[in-house]
CSV table of C-alpha atoms and ligand atoms in Angstrom, one decimal:
chain,number,residue,atom,x,y,z
A,869,MET,CA,25.8,-26.9,6.6
A,870,VAL,CA,23.5,-24.3,8.1
A,871,GLN,CA,19.7,-24.9,7.8
A,872,VAL,CA,17.8,-22.3,5.8
A,873,ASN,CA,14.2,-21.2,6.3
A,874,ALA,CA,12.7,-23.6,3.8
A,875,ASP,CA,9.5,-21.7,3.8
A,876,TYR,CA,11.2,-19.2,1.4
A,877,LEU,CA,11.4,-22.1,-1.1
A,878,LYS,CA,7.6,-22.1,-1.4
A,879,LEU,CA,7.6,-18.6,-2.8
A,880,LYS,CA,6.7,-18.5,-6.5
A,881,ALA,CA,9.9,-18.1,-8.4
A,882,GLY,CA,8.8,-15.7,-11.1
A,883,TYR,CA,8.0,-12.7,-8.8
A,884,LEU,CA,6.3,-10.0,-10.7
A,885,PHE,CA,8.8,-7.1,-11.0
A,886,PRO,CA,11.9,-9.2,-11.8
A,887,GLU,CA,9.9,-10.8,-14.6
A,888,ILE,CA,8.9,-7.4,-15.9
A,889,SER,CA,12.5,-6.3,-15.8
A,890,ARG,CA,13.6,-9.4,-17.6
A,891,ARG,CA,11.1,-8.8,-20.5
A,892,ILE,CA,12.1,-5.2,-20.7
A,893,LYS,CA,15.8,-6.1,-20.9
A,894,ASP,CA,15.0,-8.7,-23.6
A,895,PHE,CA,13.0,-6.1,-25.6
A,896,ASN,CA,15.7,-3.4,-25.2
A,897,SER,CA,18.4,-5.7,-26.5
A,898,LYS,CA,16.4,-6.5,-29.6
A,899,ASN,CA,15.2,-2.9,-30.0
A,900,PRO,CA,17.9,-0.5,-28.9
A,901,ASN,CA,17.1,3.2,-28.7
A,902,THR,CA,13.4,2.7,-28.2
A,903,ASP,CA,11.8,5.3,-26.0
A,904,LEU,CA,10.0,3.2,-23.4
A,905,ILE,CA,7.5,4.8,-21.1
A,906,ARG,CA,7.1,3.1,-17.7
A,907,LEU,CA,3.7,3.2,-16.1
A,908,GLY,CA,4.5,0.0,-14.3
A,909,ILE,CA,5.7,0.1,-10.8
A,910,GLY,CA,4.0,2.1,-8.1
A,911,ASP,CA,6.8,4.6,-7.5
A,912,VAL,CA,6.3,8.3,-7.4
A,913,THR,CA,8.2,10.5,-9.8
A,914,GLU,CA,7.8,14.2,-8.7
A,915,PRO,CA,10.2,16.0,-6.4
A,916,LEU,CA,9.7,16.1,-2.6
A,917,PRO,CA,7.6,19.0,-1.3
A,918,LEU,CA,9.6,22.1,-0.6
A,919,ALA,CA,8.3,22.3,3.0
A,920,CYS,CA,9.7,18.8,3.7
A,921,ARG,CA,13.1,19.6,2.1
A,922,GLU,CA,13.4,22.8,4.1
A,923,ALA,CA,12.5,21.0,7.4
A,924,MET,CA,15.1,18.3,6.6
A,925,LYS,CA,17.8,20.8,5.8
A,926,ALA,CA,17.2,22.6,9.1
A,927,ALA,CA,17.2,19.3,10.9
A,928,ILE,CA,20.6,18.4,9.4
A,929,GLU,CA,22.0,21.8,10.6
A,930,GLU,CA,20.7,20.9,14.1
A,931,MET,CA,22.8,17.7,13.9
A,932,GLY,CA,25.8,19.9,13.4
A,933,THR,CA,26.1,21.4,16.9
A,934,ALA,CA,26.6,19.5,20.1
A,935,GLU,CA,23.7,21.4,21.7
A,936,SER,CA,21.1,20.4,19.3
A,937,PHE,CA,22.6,17.1,18.1
A,938,LYS,CA,20.3,14.0,18.4
A,939,GLY,CA,21.3,10.5,19.0
A,940,TYR,CA,18.9,7.6,19.3
A,941,GLY,CA,15.4,8.8,19.3
A,942,PRO,CA,12.3,7.0,20.8
A,943,GLU,CA,11.7,3.7,19.0
A,944,GLN,CA,8.1,4.7,18.6
A,945,GLY,CA,8.9,8.0,16.9
A,946,TYR,CA,9.2,11.5,18.3
A,947,LYS,CA,6.3,12.8,20.2
A,948,TRP,CA,5.8,15.9,18.1
A,949,LEU,CA,5.4,13.8,14.9
A,950,ARG,CA,3.0,11.4,16.6
A,951,GLU,CA,1.0,14.3,18.0
A,952,SER,CA,0.8,16.0,14.5
A,953,ILE,CA,-0.4,12.7,13.0
A,954,SER,CA,-3.0,12.2,15.7
A,955,LYS,CA,-4.3,15.7,15.3
A,956,ASN,CA,-4.2,16.1,11.5
A,957,ASP,CA,-5.0,12.5,10.3
A,958,TYR,CA,-7.4,11.5,13.0
A,959,SER,CA,-8.9,14.2,15.3
A,960,THR,CA,-9.9,16.3,12.4
A,961,ARG,CA,-11.8,13.3,11.0
A,962,GLY,CA,-13.5,12.6,14.3
A,963,CYS,CA,-11.4,9.5,15.1
A,964,GLU,CA,-10.0,9.2,18.6
A,965,ILE,CA,-6.5,8.0,18.1
A,966,SER,CA,-4.0,9.2,20.6
A,967,ALA,CA,-0.3,10.0,19.8
A,968,GLU,CA,0.7,7.0,21.9
A,969,GLU,CA,-1.2,4.7,19.6
A,970,ILE,CA,0.8,5.8,16.6
A,971,PHE,CA,4.1,4.0,15.9
A,972,VAL,CA,6.4,5.8,13.4
A,973,SER,CA,8.4,3.6,11.1
A,974,ASP,CA,10.5,3.5,8.0
A,975,GLY,CA,7.7,2.1,5.8
A,976,SER,CA,4.4,0.3,5.6
A,977,LYS,CA,5.9,-2.5,3.6
A,978,CYS,CA,8.0,-3.4,6.7
A,979,ASP,CA,5.2,-2.8,9.1
A,980,SER,CA,2.6,-4.9,7.3
A,981,SER,CA,5.2,-7.7,7.2
A,982,ASN,CA,6.6,-7.3,10.7
A,983,ILE,CA,3.1,-7.3,12.3
A,984,LEU,CA,3.2,-11.1,11.9
A,985,ASP,CA,5.8,-11.1,14.6
A,986,ILE,CA,3.2,-10.5,17.2
A,987,LEU,CA,0.5,-12.7,15.8
A,988,GLY,CA,0.1,-16.5,16.2
A,989,LYS,CA,0.7,-19.1,13.6
A,990,ALA,CA,-2.6,-20.8,13.8
A,991,ASN,CA,-4.7,-17.8,12.7
A,992,LYS,CA,-7.0,-18.4,9.7
A,993,ILE,CA,-6.1,-15.7,7.2
A,994,ALA,CA,-7.9,-14.1,4.3
A,995,VAL,CA,-6.6,-11.7,1.6
A,996,THR,CA,-8.3,-10.1,-1.4
A,997,ASP,CA,-7.5,-11.4,-4.8
A,998,PRO,CA,-5.8,-9.5,-6.5
A,999,VAL,CA,-3.7,-8.3,-3.6
A,1000,TYR,CA,-0.5,-6.3,-2.7
A,1001,PRO,CA,1.9,-9.3,-2.9
A,1002,VAL,CA,3.7,-8.3,0.4
A,1003,TYR,CA,0.8,-9.6,2.5
A,1004,VAL,CA,0.9,-13.0,0.9
A,1005,ASP,CA,4.6,-13.5,0.6
A,1006,THR,CA,5.3,-12.6,4.2
A,1007,ASN,CA,2.8,-15.2,5.3
A,1008,VAL,CA,4.6,-17.7,3.2
A,1009,MET,CA,8.0,-16.7,4.5
A,1010,THR,CA,6.9,-17.1,8.1
A,1011,GLY,CA,5.5,-20.6,7.6
A,1012,ARG,CA,1.9,-19.7,7.7
A,1013,THR,CA,0.9,-21.3,4.4
A,1014,GLY,CA,1.4,-24.5,2.5
A,1015,GLU,CA,2.6,-24.8,-1.1
A,1016,ALA,CA,1.2,-22.8,-4.0
A,1017,ASN,CA,-1.0,-24.4,-6.7
A,1018,LEU,CA,-0.5,-23.7,-10.4
A,1019,LYS,CA,-2.6,-20.5,-10.2
A,1020,GLY,CA,-0.3,-19.2,-7.4
A,1021,GLU,CA,-2.8,-19.7,-4.6
A,1022,TYR,CA,-1.3,-20.9,-1.4
A,1023,GLN,CA,-2.7,-23.6,0.7
A,1024,GLY,CA,-3.9,-22.3,4.1
A,1025,LEU,CA,-4.7,-18.8,2.7
A,1026,SER,CA,-8.2,-17.8,1.7
A,1027,TYR,CA,-8.8,-15.5,-1.2
A,1028,ILE,CA,-11.7,-13.0,-1.5
A,1029,PRO,CA,-12.1,-12.2,-5.2
A,1030,ILE,CA,-12.5,-8.5,-6.2
A,1031,ASN,CA,-13.4,-8.1,-9.8
A,1032,SER,CA,-15.7,-6.4,-12.2
A,1033,GLU,CA,-18.4,-8.9,-11.6
A,1034,ASN,CA,-18.7,-7.9,-7.9
A,1035,GLY,CA,-17.9,-4.3,-8.4
A,1036,PHE,CA,-14.5,-4.8,-6.8
A,1037,GLU,CA,-16.2,-5.1,-3.4
A,1038,ALA,CA,-14.7,-7.6,-1.0
A,1039,ALA,CA,-17.7,-9.7,0.0
A,1040,ILE,CA,-18.1,-10.4,3.7
A,1041,PRO,CA,-17.1,-14.0,4.2
A,1042,LYS,CA,-19.5,-16.6,5.4
A,1043,GLU,CA,-16.8,-18.4,7.4
A,1044,LYS,CA,-14.8,-17.1,10.3
A,1045,PHE,CA,-11.3,-15.7,9.6
A,1046,ASP,CA,-9.0,-14.5,12.4
A,1047,LEU,CA,-7.0,-12.1,10.3
A,1048,ILE,CA,-8.1,-10.2,7.2
A,1049,TYR,CA,-5.9,-7.9,5.1
A,1050,LEU,CA,-7.8,-5.0,3.5
A,1051,CYS,CA,-6.2,-2.3,1.4
A,1052,PHE,CA,-8.4,0.7,0.3
A,1053,PRO,CA,-8.0,2.7,-1.9
A,1054,ASN,CA,-6.9,-0.5,-3.4
A,1055,ASN,CA,-3.6,-1.4,-5.0
A,1056,PRO,CA,-3.8,-2.7,-7.7
A,1057,THR,CA,-7.4,-2.2,-8.7
A,1058,GLY,CA,-7.9,1.4,-7.7
A,1059,ALA,CA,-11.2,0.5,-6.0
A,1060,VAL,CA,-12.4,2.1,-2.8
A,1061,ALA,CA,-14.5,0.8,0.1
A,1062,THR,CA,-17.6,2.7,0.9
A,1063,ARG,CA,-18.5,3.6,4.5
A,1064,GLU,CA,-21.3,0.9,4.4
A,1065,GLN,CA,-18.8,-1.8,3.3
A,1066,LEU,CA,-16.4,-0.8,6.1
A,1067,VAL,CA,-19.2,-0.8,8.6
A,1068,SER,CA,-20.0,-4.4,7.5
A,1069,TRP,CA,-16.4,-5.4,7.8
A,1070,VAL,CA,-16.1,-4.0,11.3
A,1071,LYS,CA,-19.4,-5.7,12.3
A,1072,TYR,CA,-18.0,-9.0,10.9
A,1073,ALA,CA,-14.7,-8.6,12.7
A,1074,LYS,CA,-16.4,-7.9,16.0
A,1075,GLU,CA,-18.8,-10.8,15.7
A,1076,ASN,CA,-16.0,-13.2,14.8
A,1077,ASP,CA,-13.3,-11.8,17.0
A,1078,SER,CA,-11.2,-11.1,13.9
A,1079,LEU,CA,-8.5,-8.6,13.4
A,1080,ILE,CA,-8.5,-6.4,10.3
A,1081,LEU,CA,-5.2,-5.2,9.0
A,1082,PHE,CA,-6.2,-2.0,7.1
A,1083,ASP,CA,-3.7,-0.6,4.6
A,1084,ALA,CA,-4.5,3.0,3.9
A,1085,ALA,CA,-1.4,4.0,2.0
A,1086,TYR,CA,-3.5,5.7,-0.7
A,1087,GLU,CA,-6.0,7.5,1.5
A,1088,ALA,CA,-4.8,11.0,0.3
A,1089,PHE,CA,-6.0,10.2,-3.2
A,1090,ILE,CA,-9.6,9.9,-2.2
A,1091,LYS,CA,-11.7,12.6,-3.9
A,1092,ASP,CA,-15.2,11.5,-3.0
A,1093,ASP,CA,-16.0,13.0,0.4
A,1094,SER,CA,-18.3,10.1,1.4
A,1095,ILE,CA,-15.4,7.5,1.3
A,1096,PRO,CA,-13.6,7.0,4.7
A,1097,HIS,CA,-9.9,7.7,4.8
A,1098,SER,CA,-9.3,5.5,7.8
A,1099,ILE,CA,-10.8,2.3,9.3
A,1100,PHE,CA,-11.0,4.3,12.5
A,1101,GLU,CA,-13.8,6.4,11.1
A,1102,ILE,CA,-15.9,3.4,11.6
A,1103,GLU,CA,-17.5,2.9,15.1
A,1104,GLY,CA,-16.2,-0.2,16.9
A,1105,SER,CA,-13.0,-0.4,14.8
A,1106,ARG,CA,-10.8,0.3,17.8
A,1107,ASP,CA,-11.6,-3.2,19.0
A,1108,CYS,CA,-10.8,-5.0,15.8
A,1109,ALA,CA,-8.3,-3.1,13.5
A,1110,ILE,CA,-4.8,-2.0,12.9
A,1111,GLU,CA,-4.0,0.6,10.3
A,1112,PHE,CA,-1.0,1.1,8.1
A,1113,ARG,CA,-0.2,4.6,6.7
A,1114,SER,CA,2.7,5.9,4.8
A,1115,PHE,CA,4.2,9.2,3.6
A,1116,SER,CA,5.4,7.4,0.4
A,1117,LYS,CA,2.6,8.1,-2.0
A,1118,ASN,CA,1.0,11.3,-0.7
A,1119,ALA,CA,4.3,13.2,0.0
A,1120,GLY,CA,6.7,11.4,-2.3
A,1121,PHE,CA,8.6,9.7,0.5
A,1122,THR,CA,9.3,6.4,-1.3
A,1123,GLY,CA,13.0,7.1,-1.2
A,1124,THR,CA,13.0,9.1,2.0
A,1125,ARG,CA,11.2,6.5,4.0
A,1126,CYS,CA,8.6,7.3,6.7
A,1127,ALA,CA,5.3,5.7,7.6
A,1128,PHE,CA,3.3,4.8,10.7
A,1129,THR,CA,1.1,2.1,12.2
A,1130,VAL,CA,-1.8,2.7,14.4
A,1131,ILE,CA,-2.6,0.1,17.1
A,1132,PRO,CA,-5.4,1.1,19.5
A,1133,LYS,CA,-4.7,0.4,23.1
A,1134,SER,CA,-8.1,-1.2,23.4
A,1135,LEU,CA,-7.2,-3.9,20.8
A,1136,LYS,CA,-6.9,-7.4,22.3
A,1137,GLY,CA,-5.7,-10.8,21.2
A,1138,LYS,CA,-5.4,-14.0,23.1
A,1139,ALA,CA,-2.6,-16.3,24.2
A,1140,GLY,CA,-4.4,-19.6,25.1
A,1141,LYS,CA,-7.3,-18.3,27.2
A,1142,GLU,CA,-5.4,-15.1,28.4
A,1143,GLU,CA,-6.3,-11.7,26.9
A,1144,VAL,CA,-3.3,-9.7,25.7
A,1145,ASP,CA,-2.9,-6.1,24.5
A,1146,LEU,CA,-1.6,-6.0,20.9
A,1147,TRP,CA,-0.3,-2.5,21.6
A,1148,SER,CA,2.0,-3.8,24.3
A,1149,LEU,CA,3.4,-6.6,22.1
A,1150,TRP,CA,4.0,-4.2,19.2
A,1151,ASN,CA,5.7,-1.7,21.6
A,1152,ARG,CA,7.9,-4.5,22.9
A,1153,ARG,CA,8.6,-5.7,19.4
A,1154,GLN,CA,9.6,-2.2,18.1
A,1155,SER,CA,11.7,-1.4,21.1
A,1156,THR,CA,13.6,-4.6,20.6
A,1157,LYS,CA,14.0,-4.9,16.9
A,1158,PHE,CA,13.8,-1.2,15.7
A,1159,ASN,CA,15.7,1.9,16.6
A,1160,GLY,CA,13.5,4.5,15.1
A,1161,VAL,CA,13.4,6.6,12.0
A,1162,SER,CA,16.1,9.2,11.4
A,1163,TYR,CA,15.5,12.5,13.2
A,1164,VAL,CA,16.0,14.4,9.9
A,1165,VAL,CA,13.3,12.3,8.1
A,1166,GLN,CA,10.8,12.7,11.0
A,1167,ARG,CA,11.2,16.4,10.7
A,1168,GLY,CA,10.5,16.1,7.0
A,1169,ALA,CA,7.4,14.1,7.7
A,1170,GLU,CA,6.2,16.6,10.3
A,1171,ALA,CA,6.4,19.3,7.6
A,1172,VAL,CA,3.7,17.4,5.7
A,1173,TYR,CA,1.3,18.8,8.3
A,1174,SER,CA,2.5,22.4,8.1
A,1175,GLU,CA,0.3,24.9,6.2
A,1176,GLU,CA,2.7,25.0,3.3
A,1177,GLY,CA,3.3,21.2,3.5
A,1178,LYS,CA,-0.5,20.5,3.3
A,1179,MET,CA,-0.8,22.8,0.2
A,1180,GLN,CA,2.2,21.2,-1.5
A,1181,VAL,CA,1.0,17.7,-0.8
A,1182,LYS,CA,-2.4,18.5,-2.1
A,1183,LYS,CA,-0.9,19.8,-5.3
A,1184,LEU,CA,1.2,16.7,-5.7
A,1185,VAL,CA,-1.7,14.4,-5.2
A,1186,SER,CA,-3.9,16.4,-7.7
A,1187,PHE,CA,-1.1,16.3,-10.2
A,1188,TYR,CA,-1.1,12.5,-10.1
A,1189,MET,CA,-4.9,12.4,-10.1
A,1190,ASP,CA,-5.0,14.5,-13.2
A,1191,ASN,CA,-2.7,11.9,-14.8
A,1192,ALA,CA,-5.1,9.2,-13.6
A,1193,GLN,CA,-8.0,11.1,-15.2
A,1194,ILE,CA,-6.1,11.5,-18.5
A,1195,ILE,CA,-5.4,7.7,-18.5
A,1196,LYS,CA,-9.0,6.8,-17.8
A,1197,ALA,CA,-10.5,9.2,-20.3
A,1198,ASN,CA,-8.1,8.2,-23.1
A,1199,LEU,CA,-8.4,4.5,-22.6
A,1200,THR,CA,-12.2,4.6,-22.2
A,1201,SER,CA,-12.6,6.5,-25.4
A,1202,ALA,CA,-10.3,4.0,-27.1
A,1203,GLY,CA,-12.8,1.3,-26.1
A,1204,PHE,CA,-11.1,-0.2,-23.1
A,1205,GLU,CA,-12.9,-1.1,-20.0
A,1206,VAL,CA,-11.2,0.9,-17.3
A,1207,PHE,CA,-11.8,0.7,-13.5
A,1208,GLY,CA,-10.3,2.7,-10.6
A,1209,ALA,CA,-8.3,5.9,-11.4
A,1210,ILE,CA,-11.0,8.1,-9.7
A,1211,ASN,CA,-10.0,7.9,-6.0
A,1212,ALA,CA,-6.7,6.1,-6.5
A,1213,PRO,CA,-3.6,6.6,-8.7
A,1214,TYR,CA,-4.1,3.3,-10.5
A,1215,ALA,CA,-6.2,2.4,-13.6
A,1216,TRP,CA,-7.2,-1.3,-13.7
A,1217,ILE,CA,-7.9,-2.3,-17.2
A,1218,LYS,CA,-9.7,-5.3,-18.6
A,1219,THR,CA,-7.4,-6.7,-21.3
A,1220,PRO,CA,-9.0,-6.6,-24.8
A,1221,ASN,CA,-10.1,-9.7,-26.7
A,1222,LYS,CA,-9.6,-11.9,-23.6
A,1223,LEU,CA,-5.8,-11.6,-23.9
A,1224,SER,CA,-3.9,-12.9,-20.9
A,1225,SER,CA,-2.4,-10.3,-18.6
A,1226,TRP,CA,1.2,-11.2,-19.8
A,1227,ASP,CA,0.1,-11.3,-23.5
A,1228,PHE,CA,-1.3,-7.8,-23.2
A,1229,PHE,CA,1.9,-6.7,-21.4
A,1230,ASP,CA,4.0,-8.0,-24.4
A,1231,PHE,CA,1.5,-6.4,-26.8
A,1232,LEU,CA,1.8,-2.9,-25.2
A,1233,LEU,CA,5.5,-3.2,-24.8
A,1234,GLU,CA,6.1,-4.2,-28.5
A,1235,ASN,CA,3.5,-2.0,-30.1
A,1236,ALA,CA,3.2,1.1,-27.9
A,1237,ASN,CA,6.5,0.8,-26.0
A,1238,VAL,CA,4.6,1.3,-22.8
A,1239,VAL,CA,5.3,-0.8,-19.7
A,1240,GLY,CA,2.4,-1.6,-17.3
A,1241,THR,CA,1.9,-4.3,-14.8
A,1242,PRO,CA,0.1,-7.6,-15.6
A,1243,GLY,CA,-2.9,-8.1,-13.3
A,1244,SER,CA,-2.1,-11.8,-12.8
A,1245,GLY,CA,1.0,-10.8,-10.9
A,1246,PHE,CA,-1.2,-9.7,-8.1
A,1247,GLY,CA,-3.1,-13.0,-7.8
A,1248,ALA,CA,-5.1,-15.5,-9.8
A,1249,ALA,CA,-8.2,-13.2,-10.0
A,1250,GLY,CA,-6.1,-10.5,-11.5
A,1251,GLU,CA,-5.7,-12.6,-14.7
A,1252,GLY,CA,-7.3,-10.7,-17.6
A,1253,TYR,CA,-6.5,-7.3,-16.1
A,1254,PHE,CA,-3.7,-4.9,-16.4
A,1255,ARG,CA,-2.5,-2.0,-14.1
A,1256,LEU,CA,-1.3,1.4,-15.3
A,1257,SER,CA,0.0,3.8,-12.7
A,1258,ALA,CA,-0.5,7.5,-12.7
A,1259,PHE,CA,2.9,8.1,-11.2
A,1260,ASN,CA,4.8,9.7,-14.1
A,1261,SER,CA,5.4,13.1,-15.7
A,1262,ARG,CA,2.5,14.7,-17.6
A,1263,GLU,CA,4.5,14.5,-20.8
A,1264,ASN,CA,5.1,10.8,-20.5
A,1265,VAL,CA,1.5,10.0,-19.5
A,1266,GLU,CA,0.2,12.0,-22.5
A,1267,LYS,CA,2.7,10.4,-24.9
A,1268,ALA,CA,1.8,6.9,-23.6
A,1269,MET,CA,-1.9,7.5,-24.1
A,1270,GLN,CA,-1.4,8.8,-27.7
A,1271,ARG,CA,0.5,5.7,-28.5
A,1272,ILE,CA,-2.0,3.3,-27.0
A,1273,VAL,CA,-5.0,5.1,-28.5
A,1274,LYS,CA,-3.4,4.9,-32.0
A,1275,LEU,CA,-3.1,1.1,-31.8
B,1678,PLP,C1,3.3,1.8,-1.8
B,1678,PLP,C2,2.5,1.0,-0.8
B,1678,PLP,C3,2.7,1.1,0.5
B,1678,PLP,C4,3.8,2.0,1.1
B,1678,PLP,O1,4.9,1.3,1.4
B,1678,PLP,P1,6.2,2.0,2.1
B,1678,PLP,O2,7.0,0.9,2.6
B,1678,PLP,O3,5.7,2.9,3.2
B,1678,PLP,O4,6.9,2.8,1.0
B,1678,PLP,C5,2.0,0.3,1.4
B,1678,PLP,N1,1.0,-0.5,0.9
B,1678,PLP,C6,0.7,-0.5,-0.4
B,1678,PLP,C7,-0.5,-1.4,-0.9
B,1678,PLP,C8,1.4,0.2,-1.3
B,1678,PLP,O5,1.2,0.1,-2.6
């Protein structure tokens, strides 16, 4: 019989979203015809911006004649998209990121997983707790951890707690880590990192020769002008950081699929004593294992940076952020302790009466018919918290709030 990758068997069986589905199914079978409102998973709900749809329609027409037909594109993405990104997401914020340093992909979930392909196995790794489960699980799958304990913490990974006691600030570690995953604005807590905090992280990384993997999937939701949108706004970051960005949340591309990863050419790692460019390794990796994002979708992504596109994306983002504000205001007035939801589309709620995250999940499901996400699903330190997402229609958000406030 064929050998399997036994590292997969270390993964905790009850992964968050399947368990949520199981409980919903169970509830539905006992309570048919209940109008459930889902503020659980982090998926957008509003239609794609018109500018993106029009650009994609035009691109499809181009595919319809031999003269303008496109076959395989560059594995790294089309130059015009990479130049648009470089200009609009980086130059305008004073970051020197060239088009060549931008690798277009079909998603940040894949990129933040695939990046492990070019990194060694002996690196000491730190993640925040709670955390986007993808970072942890891909380290488990690739044999970079030991087994999990009862709380779900894996041997060989270090956890930096972010909670109400430390103001959801990831404290700079005293020990040396080679690889640190940071996600700000944060999923699931909705917290942001200030410029001072990011400056401290870059200083730490440079002093310790560490690499920061910075996930900025939610940067478009930042309202506070003093909060950096990119790690590359911090001086020195070109020597110690890789950034993941996605069109999923700002432009509603969760089902359309387009993202990008930024690897500065100045970024170095080592193989034994030899210094190696991470850019070259990633370029090699993408050229071998990836054949690029569809031409049509890249034209759709490019339209995000057109004048109309920018306006439409801004409107989309503020629609969700108004939802976030409604959630925060209602729950706060109902006596809940609510974090986040100011510069991020997630409200992170302390469960009342010290209920466990899953008990509060069941309580809301049964009594308000509202589905959220138990904080403990994002890590041991998420226990006692609960995530509500602002990704839904205004009507559903308002109805959900009325039901919760009434309890
Ligand atoms: C939604 C999300 C992403 C985006 O993933 P895609 O694969 O680009 O859709 C990345 N990181 C975090 C933390 C997210 O929540």
